[in-house]
Coordinates of C-alpha atoms in Angstrom, one line a residue:
Chain A
X1 CA 0.1 -0.2 -0.2
X2 CA 3.0 1.8 0.4
X3 CA 1.0 5.3 1.4
X4 CA -1.0 4.0 4.4
X5 CA 0.8 3.4 7.8
X6 CA -0.3 2.1 10.6
X7 CA 2.8 2.9 13.0
X8 CA 3.9 6.2 11.1
X9 CA 2.5 8.6 13.4
X10 CA 0.2 8.9 16.8
X11 CA -3.8 8.4 15.7
X12 CA -5.3 11.2 14.4
X13 CA -9.0 10.4 15.0
X14 CA -9.8 10.4 18.0
X15 CA -13.0 8.3 18.8
X16 CA -15.7 8.2 22.1
X17 CA -15.0 4.5 23.0
X18 CA -11.4 4.6 22.5
X19 CA -9.1 3.1 20.1
X20 CA -11.6 -0.1 19.6
X21 CA -14.5 2.2 18.0
X22 CA -12.0 3.2 15.3
X23 CA -13.4 -0.7 14.3
X24 CA -16.6 -0.3 14.3
X25 CA -17.0 1.0 10.4
X26 CA -15.0 -2.6 9.4
X27 CA -16.8 -4.1 12.3
X28 CA -20.5 -3.3 11.3
X29 CA -19.8 -4.0 7.3
X30 CA -18.5 -7.1 8.6
X31 CA -21.8 -8.0 10.3
X32 CA -23.3 -7.1 7.0
X33 CA -21.8 -9.3 5.3
X34 CA -22.2 -12.5 7.3
X35 CA -25.8 -11.2 7.7
X36 CA -26.2 -10.7 3.7
X37 CA -24.3 -13.6 2.5
X38 CA -24.2 -15.8 5.3
X39 CA -27.1 -15.9 7.1
X40 CA -29.4 -14.5 4.2
X41 CA -27.5 -16.0 1.3
X42 CA -27.4 -13.0 -1.1
X43 CA -24.7 -13.0 -2.8
X44 CA -24.9 -9.6 -4.2
X45 CA -21.9 -7.1 -4.1
X46 CA -23.8 -3.9 -4.5
X47 CA -25.6 -5.0 -1.0
X48 CA -22.2 -5.0 0.5
X49 CA -21.3 -1.8 -0.9
X50 CA -24.4 0.3 1.2
X51 CA -23.2 -2.5 4.0
X52 CA -20.3 -0.3 3.8
X53 CA -21.4 3.3 3.0
X54 CA -23.8 2.4 6.2
X55 CA -20.6 1.3 8.3
X56 CA -18.7 4.5 7.3
X57 CA -21.4 6.9 8.3
X58 CA -21.9 5.2 11.6
X59 CA -18.5 5.9 12.7
X60 CA -18.7 9.4 11.6
X61 CA -20.8 9.8 14.6
X62 CA -18.0 8.3 17.1
X63 CA -15.7 10.6 16.4
X64 CA -14.3 13.2 19.1
X65 CA -14.7 17.0 17.8
X66 CA -13.8 18.0 14.1
X67 CA -15.5 15.1 11.9
X68 CA -13.0 16.7 9.0
X69 CA -10.5 14.2 9.7
X70 CA -12.6 11.5 9.6
X71 CA -14.3 12.1 6.0
X72 CA -10.1 13.4 5.2
X73 CA -9.6 9.6 5.8
X74 CA -12.0 8.4 3.9
X75 CA -10.5 9.8 0.7
X76 CA -6.8 9.0 1.8
X77 CA -8.0 5.7 1.9
X78 CA -9.9 5.7 -1.4
X79 CA -6.3 7.4 -2.9
X80 CA -4.0 4.3 -1.8
X81 CA -2.5 3.1 -4.5
X82 CA -3.3 -0.6 -3.5
X83 CA -6.8 -0.2 -4.6
X84 CA -6.2 1.7 -7.7
X85 CA -3.8 -1.3 -8.8
X86 CA -6.2 -4.0 -7.7
X87 CA -9.0 -1.7 -9.8
X88 CA -6.9 -1.8 -13.2
X89 CA -6.0 -5.1 -13.1
X90 CA -9.4 -5.7 -12.6
X91 CA -10.2 -3.6 -15.8
X92 CA -8.3 -5.7 -17.9
X93 CA -9.1 -9.1 -17.3
X94 CA -12.8 -8.5 -17.4
X95 CA -12.5 -7.4 -21.0
X96 CA -10.0 -10.4 -21.3
X97 CA -12.1 -13.0 -19.8
X98 CA -15.8 -11.5 -21.6
X99 CA -13.9 -12.4 -25.0
X100 CA -12.6 -15.5 -24.2
X101 CA -16.3 -16.5 -23.2
X102 CA -17.9 -15.1 -26.5
X103 CA -15.1 -16.8 -28.0
X104 CA -16.3 -20.4 -27.5
X105 CA -13.4 -21.1 -25.0
X106 CA -15.8 -23.1 -22.7
X107 CA -17.5 -25.0 -26.2
X108 CA -13.7 -25.4 -27.1
X109 CA -13.0 -27.4 -23.8
X110 CA -16.3 -29.4 -24.3
X111 CA -14.9 -30.5 -27.4
X112 CA -12.0 -31.7 -25.4
X113 CA -13.8 -33.6 -23.4
X114 CA -16.2 -35.6 -25.8
X115 CA -12.6 -36.5 -27.9
X116 CA -11.0 -37.9 -25.3
X117 CA -13.6 -40.2 -24.6
X118 CA -14.2 -39.2 -21.1
X119 CA -17.2 -41.7 -19.5
X120 CA -19.1 -41.5 -16.2
X121 CA -16.4 -42.6 -14.4
X122 CA -13.6 -39.8 -15.5
X123 CA -16.1 -37.0 -15.6
X124 CA -15.6 -35.7 -12.3
X125 CA -12.1 -35.6 -13.2
X126 CA -12.1 -33.9 -16.5
X127 CA -14.5 -31.5 -15.0
X128 CA -12.4 -30.8 -12.7
X129 CA -9.4 -30.1 -15.1
X130 CA -11.3 -28.7 -17.8
X131 CA -12.8 -25.8 -14.9
X132 CA -9.5 -25.6 -13.4
X133 CA -8.2 -24.7 -17.0
X134 CA -11.2 -22.1 -18.2
X135 CA -10.6 -20.8 -14.6
X136 CA -7.3 -20.0 -15.3
X137 CA -7.7 -18.6 -18.2
X138 CA -10.6 -16.3 -17.5
X139 CA -9.9 -15.6 -13.6
X140 CA -13.4 -15.7 -12.3
X141 CA -14.0 -18.8 -10.4
X142 CA -17.5 -17.6 -10.4
X143 CA -17.7 -17.4 -13.8
X144 CA -16.4 -20.5 -14.9
X145 CA -18.8 -22.4 -11.9
X146 CA -21.8 -21.3 -14.0
X147 CA -20.2 -22.1 -17.7
X148 CA -19.9 -25.2 -16.5
X149 CA -22.6 -25.8 -14.1
X150 CA -24.8 -24.5 -17.6
X151 CA -23.1 -26.3 -20.1
X152 CA -21.2 -29.3 -18.6
X153 CA -23.5 -30.3 -15.4
X154 CA -26.0 -31.5 -17.3
X155 CA -24.2 -33.6 -20.0
X156 CA -22.4 -35.2 -17.2
X157 CA -25.2 -36.3 -15.3
X158 CA -26.9 -37.9 -18.2
X159 CA -23.8 -39.8 -18.5
X160 CA -24.4 -41.0 -15.5
X161 CA -21.5 -39.3 -13.4
X162 CA -22.4 -38.6 -9.9
X163 CA -23.9 -34.8 -9.5
X164 CA -22.6 -34.1 -5.9
X165 CA -19.3 -35.7 -7.1
X166 CA -19.7 -33.6 -10.5
X167 CA -20.5 -30.0 -9.1
X168 CA -17.8 -30.0 -6.3
X169 CA -15.3 -31.0 -8.8
X170 CA -16.4 -27.9 -10.8
X171 CA -16.4 -26.0 -7.7
X172 CA -12.3 -27.8 -7.0
X173 CA -11.4 -26.3 -10.9
X174 CA -12.8 -22.8 -9.8
X175 CA -10.6 -22.9 -6.9
X176 CA -7.6 -23.9 -8.7
X177 CA -8.3 -21.0 -11.2
X178 CA -9.0 -18.5 -8.7
X179 CA -5.8 -19.4 -6.7
X180 CA -3.4 -19.7 -9.7
X181 CA -4.6 -17.3 -12.1
X182 CA -2.8 -14.2 -13.3
X183 CA -6.1 -12.3 -13.9
X184 CA -8.1 -13.3 -11.0
X185 CA -9.4 -10.7 -8.7
X186 CA -7.8 -12.5 -5.6
X187 CA -4.8 -13.2 -7.3
X188 CA -4.5 -10.0 -8.0
X189 CA -5.8 -8.6 -4.5
X190 CA -3.2 -11.1 -2.7
X191 CA -0.1 -9.4 -5.0
X192 CA -0.6 -5.9 -4.7
X193 CA -1.5 -5.6 -1.3
X194 CA 1.8 -7.7 0.0
X195 CA 4.1 -5.6 -2.4
X196 CA 4.7 -8.5 -5.0
X197 CA 4.6 -8.7 -8.3
X198 CA 1.4 -10.6 -9.7
X199 CA 3.8 -13.0 -12.3
X200 CA 5.9 -13.8 -9.5
X201 CA 3.4 -14.1 -7.3
X202 CA 1.7 -16.4 -9.6
X203 CA 5.3 -18.4 -10.2
X204 CA 5.7 -19.1 -6.4
X205 CA 2.1 -19.8 -6.5
X206 CA 2.6 -23.4 -8.4
X207 CA 4.0 -25.4 -6.4
X208 CA 1.7 -25.2 -3.8
X209 CA -1.6 -25.9 -6.0
X210 CA 0.2 -28.5 -7.9
X211 CA 0.5 -30.2 -4.6
X212 CA -2.9 -30.1 -3.8
X213 CA -4.4 -30.3 -7.3
X214 CA -2.2 -34.1 -8.4
X215 CA -4.1 -35.7 -5.1
X216 CA -7.3 -33.9 -5.7
X217 CA -7.5 -35.3 -9.5
X218 CA -6.8 -38.5 -8.6
X219 CA -9.1 -38.1 -5.7
X220 CA -12.0 -37.3 -8.2
X221 CA -10.7 -40.2 -10.4
X222 CA -11.5 -42.5 -7.5
X223 CA -14.5 -41.2 -5.7
X224 CA -15.5 -40.9 -10.1
X225 CA -15.4 -44.9 -10.3
X226 CA -16.9 -45.6 -7.0
X227 CA -20.0 -43.3 -7.6
X228 CA -20.9 -43.6 -11.1
X229 CA -24.2 -44.5 -12.0
X230 CA -26.1 -45.5 -15.3
X231 CA -25.4 -44.0 -18.4
X232 CA -27.9 -41.7 -20.5
X233 CA -28.2 -39.3 -23.4
X234 CA -25.7 -37.2 -21.8
X235 CA -22.6 -37.8 -24.9
X236 CA -25.6 -36.2 -27.7
X237 CA -25.8 -33.0 -25.4
X238 CA -22.0 -32.7 -25.4
X239 CA -21.4 -32.7 -28.9
X240 CA -24.5 -30.1 -29.6
X241 CA -22.5 -27.5 -28.0
X242 CA -18.4 -28.6 -28.7
X243 CA -16.8 -26.1 -30.4
X244 CA -12.9 -27.2 -31.1
X245 CA -11.8 -23.9 -32.5
X246 CA -12.5 -22.4 -29.1
X247 CA -9.7 -24.6 -27.9
X248 CA -7.4 -21.5 -29.5
X249 CA -7.9 -19.6 -26.7
X250 CA -5.7 -22.2 -24.7
X251 CA -3.0 -19.9 -26.3
X252 CA -4.6 -16.5 -25.6
X253 CA -4.3 -17.5 -22.0
X254 CA -1.0 -19.1 -22.0
X255 CA 0.1 -15.3 -23.7
X256 CA -0.8 -13.5 -20.8
X257 CA 0.6 -16.5 -18.3
X258 CA 4.0 -16.7 -19.8
X259 CA 3.7 -12.5 -20.5
X260 CA 3.1 -12.1 -16.4
X261 CA 5.2 -14.7 -15.2
X262 CA 8.3 -13.5 -17.1
X263 CA 8.0 -9.9 -15.0
X264 CA 5.6 -7.7 -17.6
X265 CA 3.3 -5.8 -15.7
X266 CA -0.1 -7.4 -15.8
X267 CA -1.3 -4.6 -17.8
X268 CA 0.7 -5.3 -20.6
X269 CA 0.1 -9.3 -20.7
X270 CA -3.5 -9.1 -20.5
X271 CA -3.2 -6.6 -23.1
X272 CA -1.3 -8.8 -25.0
X273 CA -3.4 -11.7 -24.5
X274 CA -6.8 -9.6 -25.3
X275 CA -5.2 -9.1 -28.7
X276 CA -4.8 -12.4 -29.2
X277 CA -7.9 -13.7 -27.9
X278 CA -10.0 -10.7 -30.3
X279 CA -7.7 -12.1 -33.2
X280 CA -8.6 -15.8 -32.7
X281 CA -12.2 -14.8 -32.5
X282 CA -12.3 -12.8 -35.3
X283 CA -10.5 -15.0 -37.6
X284 CA -11.5 -18.2 -37.0
X285 CA -15.4 -16.6 -37.0
X286 CA -15.5 -17.4 -32.8
X287 CA -17.5 -14.2 -32.5
X288 CA -18.5 -11.7 -34.2
X289 CA -17.3 -7.9 -33.9
X290 CA -20.4 -6.9 -32.3
X291 CA -20.2 -9.2 -29.9
X292 CA -16.8 -8.0 -28.8
X293 CA -18.1 -4.2 -28.9
X294 CA -21.1 -3.1 -30.5
X295 CA -22.9 0.5 -30.2
X296 CA -27.0 0.1 -30.8
X297 CA -28.9 2.6 -32.1
X298 CA -32.5 2.7 -32.2
X299 CA -33.1 4.1 -35.9
X300 CA -30.7 3.0 -39.6
X301 CA -28.0 5.8 -40.6
X302 CA -25.0 6.0 -41.6
X303 CA -22.9 4.3 -39.5
X304 CA -25.2 1.3 -38.7
X305 CA -22.7 -0.1 -41.7
X306 CA -20.3 -0.2 -39.2
X307 CA -19.8 -3.8 -38.3
X308 CA -20.0 -2.0 -34.2
X309 CA -22.3 -0.4 -35.0
X310 CA -26.2 -2.5 -35.0
X311 CA -30.1 -1.2 -34.9
X312 CA -31.9 -2.2 -31.8
X313 CA -34.1 -1.4 -29.4
X314 CA -33.0 1.1 -27.5
X315 CA -29.5 2.8 -28.1
X316 CA -26.3 1.6 -25.4
X317 CA -22.8 0.1 -25.6
X318 CA -22.1 -3.8 -25.3
X319 CA -19.7 -6.4 -26.4
X320 CA -17.0 -8.3 -24.4
X321 CA -15.1 -5.4 -23.7
X322 CA -17.9 -3.1 -21.9
X323 CA -19.5 -6.3 -20.2
X324 CA -16.4 -7.3 -18.8
X325 CA -15.1 -3.9 -17.7
X326 CA -18.7 -3.2 -16.6
X327 CA -18.9 -6.6 -14.2
X328 CA -16.0 -5.5 -12.1
X329 CA -17.4 -2.2 -11.3
X330 CA -19.5 -3.1 -8.0
X331 CA -16.2 -4.7 -6.5
X332 CA -14.2 -1.4 -7.2
X333 CA -17.1 0.3 -5.2
X334 CA -16.8 -2.0 -2.5
X335 CA -12.8 -2.4 -2.5
X336 CA -12.4 1.8 -2.2
X337 CA -15.0 1.6 0.5
X338 CA -13.5 -1.4 2.3
X339 CA -9.7 0.0 2.0
X340 CA -11.2 3.7 3.3
X341 CA -12.8 1.9 6.0
X342 CA -9.4 -0.1 7.2
X343 CA -8.4 3.6 6.8
X344 CA -10.3 5.1 9.4
X345 CA -8.9 1.6 11.5
X346 CA -5.5 2.5 11.0
X347 CA -5.9 6.0 11.4
X348 CA -8.2 5.7 14.5
X349 CA -5.3 3.0 16.3
X350 CA -7.6 0.4 16.4
X351 CA -5.2 -1.8 13.7
X352 CA -2.7 -1.1 15.9
X353 CA -3.9 -2.7 18.7
X354 CA -5.6 -5.6 17.4
X355 CA -1.8 -6.4 15.5
X356 CA -0.4 -5.3 18.6
X357 CA -2.4 -8.2 20.2
X358 CA -1.8 -10.7 17.6
X359 CA 2.2 -10.5 17.9
X360 CA 2.1 -10.2 21.5
X361 CA 0.2 -12.6 22.5
X362 CA -0.8 -15.6 19.5
X363 CA 2.1 -14.6 16.9
X364 CA 5.0 -15.0 19.1
X365 CA 6.7 -17.4 16.9
X366 CA 7.5 -17.9 12.6
X367 CA 5.5 -21.1 13.0
X368 CA 2.9 -19.3 15.0
X369 CA 2.6 -16.4 12.6
X370 CA 2.2 -18.3 9.9
X371 CA -0.5 -20.7 12.0
X372 CA -2.3 -17.3 12.7
X373 CA -2.4 -15.9 9.2
X374 CA -3.7 -19.2 7.9
X375 CA -6.0 -19.4 10.0
X376 CA -7.6 -15.8 10.1
X377 CA -7.8 -16.0 6.1
X378 CA -9.8 -18.6 7.1
X379 CA -12.3 -17.4 9.5
X380 CA -12.5 -14.2 7.9
X381 CA -13.4 -16.1 4.6
X382 CA -15.9 -18.3 6.4
X383 CA -17.7 -15.1 7.6
X384 CA -17.6 -13.0 4.8
X385 CA -18.8 -15.4 1.4
X386 CA -17.6 -12.7 -0.9
X387 CA -14.2 -14.2 -1.0
X388 CA -12.6 -10.8 -2.5
X389 CA -13.9 -8.6 -0.2
X390 CA -13.1 -11.1 3.0
X391 CA -9.4 -11.0 1.4
X392 CA -9.1 -7.3 1.3
X393 CA -10.6 -6.9 4.8
X394 CA -7.6 -9.0 6.1
X395 CA -5.3 -8.3 4.0
X396 CA -3.0 -5.4 6.0
X397 CA -2.9 -8.0 8.8
X398 CA -1.5 -10.5 7.3
X399 CA 1.0 -8.1 5.6
X400 CA 2.0 -6.8 8.7
X401 CA 2.2 -10.0 10.7
X402 CA 4.2 -11.5 7.8
X403 CA 6.7 -8.3 7.7
X404 CA 7.4 -8.8 11.7
X405 CA 9.2 -12.0 10.9
X406 CA 10.3 -10.9 7.3
X407 CA 8.4 -13.1 5.5
X408 CA 8.3 -12.3 2.1
X409 CA 5.6 -10.9 -0.2
X410 CA 5.0 -13.6 -2.5
X411 CA 5.0 -16.1 0.8
X412 CA 2.4 -13.8 2.4
X413 CA 0.7 -13.2 -1.0
X414 CA -0.3 -17.1 -1.4
X415 CA -1.2 -17.8 2.1
X416 CA -3.7 -14.9 1.8
X417 CA -4.9 -16.2 -1.2
X418 CA -5.2 -20.2 -0.5
X419 CA -8.1 -20.0 1.9
X420 CA -10.0 -16.9 0.4
X421 CA -9.8 -19.4 -2.6
X422 CA -10.6 -22.1 -1.2
X423 CA -13.4 -21.7 1.5
X424 CA -15.2 -19.6 -1.4
X425 CA -16.0 -22.8 -2.9
X426 CA -16.7 -25.2 -0.2
X427 CA -19.1 -23.5 2.2
X428 CA -22.6 -24.3 0.9
X429 CA -22.9 -20.3 2.1
X430 CA -20.0 -19.8 -0.2
X431 CA -20.1 -17.2 -2.9
X432 CA -18.8 -20.0 -5.9
X433 CA -21.5 -22.3 -4.6
X434 CA -24.4 -20.3 -4.1
X435 CA -24.0 -19.0 -8.0
X436 CA -23.7 -22.7 -9.2
X437 CA -26.8 -23.9 -6.9
X438 CA -28.7 -21.0 -8.4
X439 CA -28.2 -22.5 -12.1
X440 CA -29.5 -25.3 -10.6
X441 CA -32.5 -23.7 -9.2
X442 CA -33.0 -20.3 -10.9
X443 CA -35.9 -19.8 -13.0
X444 CA -35.6 -22.1 -16.2
X445 CA -32.8 -23.9 -14.1
X446 CA -31.6 -27.7 -14.7
X447 CA -34.1 -28.6 -12.0
X448 CA -37.0 -27.2 -14.2
X449 CA -35.2 -28.1 -17.3
X450 CA -34.5 -31.5 -16.2
X451 CA -35.8 -32.7 -13.6
X452 CA -34.8 -32.4 -9.6
X453 CA -32.1 -34.7 -10.0
X454 CA -30.2 -32.0 -11.5
X455 CA -30.3 -29.9 -8.6
X456 CA -27.7 -30.7 -6.2
X457 CA -27.8 -29.9 -1.9
X458 CA -25.0 -27.4 -1.5
X459 CA -24.5 -29.3 2.0
X460 CA -23.6 -32.5 0.6
X461 CA -20.9 -30.8 -1.9
X462 CA -18.5 -29.3 0.9
X463 CA -16.6 -33.0 1.9
X464 CA -16.1 -33.6 -2.0
X465 CA -14.7 -30.4 -3.3
X466 CA -11.1 -31.9 -2.9
X467 CA -9.3 -29.4 -3.8
X468 CA -10.4 -26.8 -1.9
X469 CA -9.7 -29.0 1.1
X470 CA -6.2 -29.8 -0.3
X471 CA -4.8 -26.3 -0.9
X472 CA -6.3 -25.8 3.2
X473 CA -4.2 -28.9 4.1
X474 CA -0.7 -28.2 2.0
X475 CA -0.9 -24.4 3.8
X476 CA -1.4 -25.5 7.3
X477 CA 1.2 -28.0 6.7
X478 CA 3.2 -25.6 5.5
X479 CA 3.3 -23.1 7.7
X480 CA 3.9 -25.6 10.6
X481 CA 6.9 -27.7 8.8
X482 CA 8.2 -24.5 6.9
X483 CA 7.9 -26.0 2.5
X484 CA 8.1 -23.2 0.6
X485 CA 8.5 -20.6 2.9
X486 CA 10.7 -17.6 2.0
X487 CA 11.7 -14.3 3.6
X488 CA 12.6 -10.8 2.5
X489 CA 16.5 -11.6 2.1
X490 CA 16.1 -14.8 0.5
X491 CA 14.0 -13.6 -2.4
X492 CA 12.7 -9.1 -1.7
X493 CA 9.8 -9.4 -4.0
X494 CA 9.7 -7.4 -7.2
X495 CA 8.2 -3.7 -6.4
X496 CA 4.4 -3.8 -8.2
X497 CA 4.7 -2.0 -11.3
X498 CA 2.7 0.7 -11.3
X499 CA 3.7 3.3 -13.8
Chain B
X1 CA 15.6 -14.1 -12.6
X2 CA 14.2 -16.3 -14.8
X3 CA 10.7 -17.4 -15.2
X4 CA 12.0 -21.2 -14.6
X5 CA 13.9 -19.9 -12.1
X6 CA 10.6 -18.1 -10.1
X7 CA 8.6 -21.2 -11.0
X8 CA 11.1 -23.5 -8.7
X9 CA 11.9 -21.1 -6.2
X10 CA 10.7 -22.1 -2.3
X11 CA 10.5 -25.8 -3.2
X12 CA 12.1 -26.9 0.1
X13 CA 11.4 -26.9 4.0
X14 CA 12.9 -23.4 5.3
X15 CA 14.2 -23.4 8.9
X16 CA 12.1 -20.6 11.5
X17 CA 15.6 -20.1 12.2
X18 CA 17.3 -18.6 9.2
X19 CA 21.3 -18.1 9.5
X20 CA 23.4 -15.6 7.9
X21 CA 27.2 -15.4 7.0
X22 CA 29.5 -11.9 7.5
X23 CA 30.0 -10.3 4.8
X24 CA 26.1 -10.9 3.2
X25 CA 24.4 -7.8 2.3
X26 CA 20.8 -8.4 3.0
X27 CA 17.5 -6.2 2.6
X28 CA 15.5 -6.9 5.6
X29 CA 12.5 -5.1 6.5
X30 CA 13.4 -3.7 10.1
X31 CA 10.9 -5.0 12.7
X32 CA 11.7 -3.2 15.6
X33 CA 13.9 -2.1 18.5
X34 CA 15.7 -3.6 21.3
X35 CA 17.9 -1.5 24.0
X36 CA 17.5 1.4 21.7
X37 CA 19.2 -0.3 18.3
X38 CA 17.5 -1.4 15.5
X39 CA 16.7 -5.0 14.9
X40 CA 15.3 -7.3 12.5
X41 CA 13.9 -10.2 12.9
X42 CA 13.8 -12.9 10.0
X43 CA 11.8 -16.0 11.1
X44 CA 13.1 -16.5 14.6
X45 CA 16.5 -15.5 13.3
X46 CA 17.5 -11.7 15.4
X47 CA 19.6 -9.2 13.8
X48 CA 21.0 -6.1 15.2
X49 CA 21.6 -3.1 13.4
X50 CA 23.9 -0.6 14.0
X51 CA 23.8 2.7 13.0
X52 CA 20.3 2.5 11.7
X53 CA 18.3 6.1 11.1
X54 CA 15.2 6.7 13.8
X55 CA 12.5 6.2 11.7
X56 CA 13.8 2.7 10.0
X57 CA 11.3 0.6 12.0
X58 CA 8.9 -0.9 9.5
X59 CA 11.1 0.4 6.8
X60 CA 13.2 -2.2 4.4
X61 CA 16.8 -1.3 4.1
X62 CA 20.6 -2.8 3.3
X63 CA 22.4 -4.2 5.9
X64 CA 25.5 -5.5 5.9
X65 CA 26.4 -8.7 8.2
X66 CA 28.9 -8.4 10.4
X67 CA 28.7 -11.3 13.2
X68 CA 27.1 -14.4 13.0
X69 CA 26.5 -16.8 16.1
X70 CA 24.9 -20.0 14.0
X71 CA 24.3 -21.7 17.5
X72 CA 22.2 -18.8 18.9
X73 CA 21.1 -17.5 15.5
X74 CA 21.8 -13.9 16.3
X75 CA 24.1 -11.5 14.8
X76 CA 25.2 -8.2 14.1
X77 CA 25.1 -5.7 11.4
X78 CA 25.6 -2.1 9.4
X79 CA 23.1 -0.2 8.3
X80 CA 23.5 0.6 4.6
X81 CA 20.4 2.4 3.1
X82 CA 16.9 2.3 2.7
X83 CA 15.2 1.0 0.0
X84 CA 11.4 0.5 0.6
X85 CA 8.9 0.6 3.5
X86 CA 6.2 -1.8 4.4
X87 CA 3.5 -3.0 2.1
X88 CA 0.5 -1.3 4.7

C-alpha cells in the first residue's frame, strides 16, 4: 500500500470509546456481510456496498471533535495505490475474460472432453481439469462455475456421473483457477496488498497449487469410479455444444500467463492476451465484431453499416469488452470503501491495537505467525463469503504480521490467497457454491429443465471439494513445516509496477 | 531471475531460524528496537542493525552482516541505506 502506515504517526482521529471504536465501520460491514451473504444467502456485491456506506456513516457519529479528519481519511484510504492497482488489473482482466467467453472457450473444452471419450467414471476428474483450465484463463471462478454448471454439469449427469461429485469437481476447478490465474481478482489483490508483482506471485504459487491438485485429481478418479451411475443420453447433449476452434484460446490464456510470469506488467500481459483473443475470435469466426464491441442505435443511419454499430430497440454500448469491464464496477466501488474503512481503523489506532495483541500473544514465533495468518484468512473467509471482499479486509494484517518476521511478499500473498480461494467454494453459504446452485434452482434452471436429479444440495458438496480442502491442508502443513517459506533476504519480491 | 527460476524457487522446507554469513549484504524489514538499536527479526533469528536512522522501523533496508552466531541465530550488521517501506 505504501502510502498508508499504521505506525508512522499517532492516531489522528479520536473516537468516543477509544481506539476500539475505530473498528466500528469495518465491524459493522463484516456483520452486514455475514448477515447478507452467510445468513440470508444473498451474493450481491452491490448490497455489500450499501453496508460499507452505512458503516462508514455510523463511525463518523463516534468521532470526538471535528469530523473533517474522519472525512479526509475516507479520501486518504480511497486514493491509496493498492486500490488503484487492483482496479486497473480487474478492468483489463474483465475484458479479457469476457472475450474468451464469447469466443467459445467453454465449448472448446467440451470438445476436448468429447474427443478424449470421457465416461461417467472419469467425468468428474475431467470436469476438475477443464474447469480449472477455464478458470485459469478467465480468472473468475464464479464465471467458470456458472459456465460449467450450465453446459458441462447436465451432460455429465446424463452420462451417469454422480451429480454431487461432479458439482464439487467443478467447484474444485474454480478454486484452482481463482487461486492461480494471473487475471484472477483474488490473485491480483493478494499480490498488490503484499507489494509483490503478480507474475512472480503466480510462479511462486504453482508449487502449492500442484501439490494440492494432483491428489485432488486422483481423488476424483477414485470417487468417480465408486459413485458413477447408469449412462443416459448425455453424450449427444455434450456434442451439441462442442466447438473445437474454441480451444485456440488456450493460446490466448498462455500468452497472459507466460508474459506475466516473465515479469511484464499485468496490464501489458493481459493487453497482449486480449489482442490475441480478439484476433482468434475474428479470424476463426468464433465471435462477431459486435459480440466484442457494439454501439446500438434505434434508427438506421450512415454509421449502421459499420461492423460495430447495430440497430436495436434501445440505445446502448455492449459487447465483451464493455460487459467484462462493467462487471467489475460493483467490486471496484466496494474495494474503495473497504480500504477507506481500513484506513479509518489505522488512523484511529484500532489496527495497531489488534496487531499488537496478535504479535504479543498469538504470533510469537514465525511458525505461529504463519498459522495465525492461515487461520485468520480462513476465519474471515468463513464469515464473508464474497471472497475478494474478505481478502481485502484481512490483507493488512497478513502484511504486517508477515513483515514482523521478514516473511517475503510472495509467501504472504500465497498464504492470503489460498483460503480465500478455497473456502469461497466449499461452505454451503459461500458465493462460489451459491452461483452454481442458482443455475440449478433459478428460473428456467437445470431443475426445471431436466428434473430434481439435476439439483445438488450445497451441504452435500462440502466434503467433495477436494482441491479446496487439500489447498487448506497444504497451507497449514506449509506453515508448520516451513515448506515453501521464503524470507525477505532470500528473494526480495519485485515491486508492483504502477508506472 | 528467469521464469523457470521463479517457478522452482521455494521448493524446500525452510528453517524457522535462518542463518547468515558475515560479509553478506541483506535486504531486510526492520521489525523493532532492542535497547535503542534497530533489529530485524528474520523468522525466529535476530539481526541487530547499527547505525539505522530513528525512523527505520517498518522500513526495508540494506544491511551488511558483520557477525553471526549460528548457535543462537543472532548477529549484528551495519545499516547501508533504506530501500523501501511496509506494504501497509
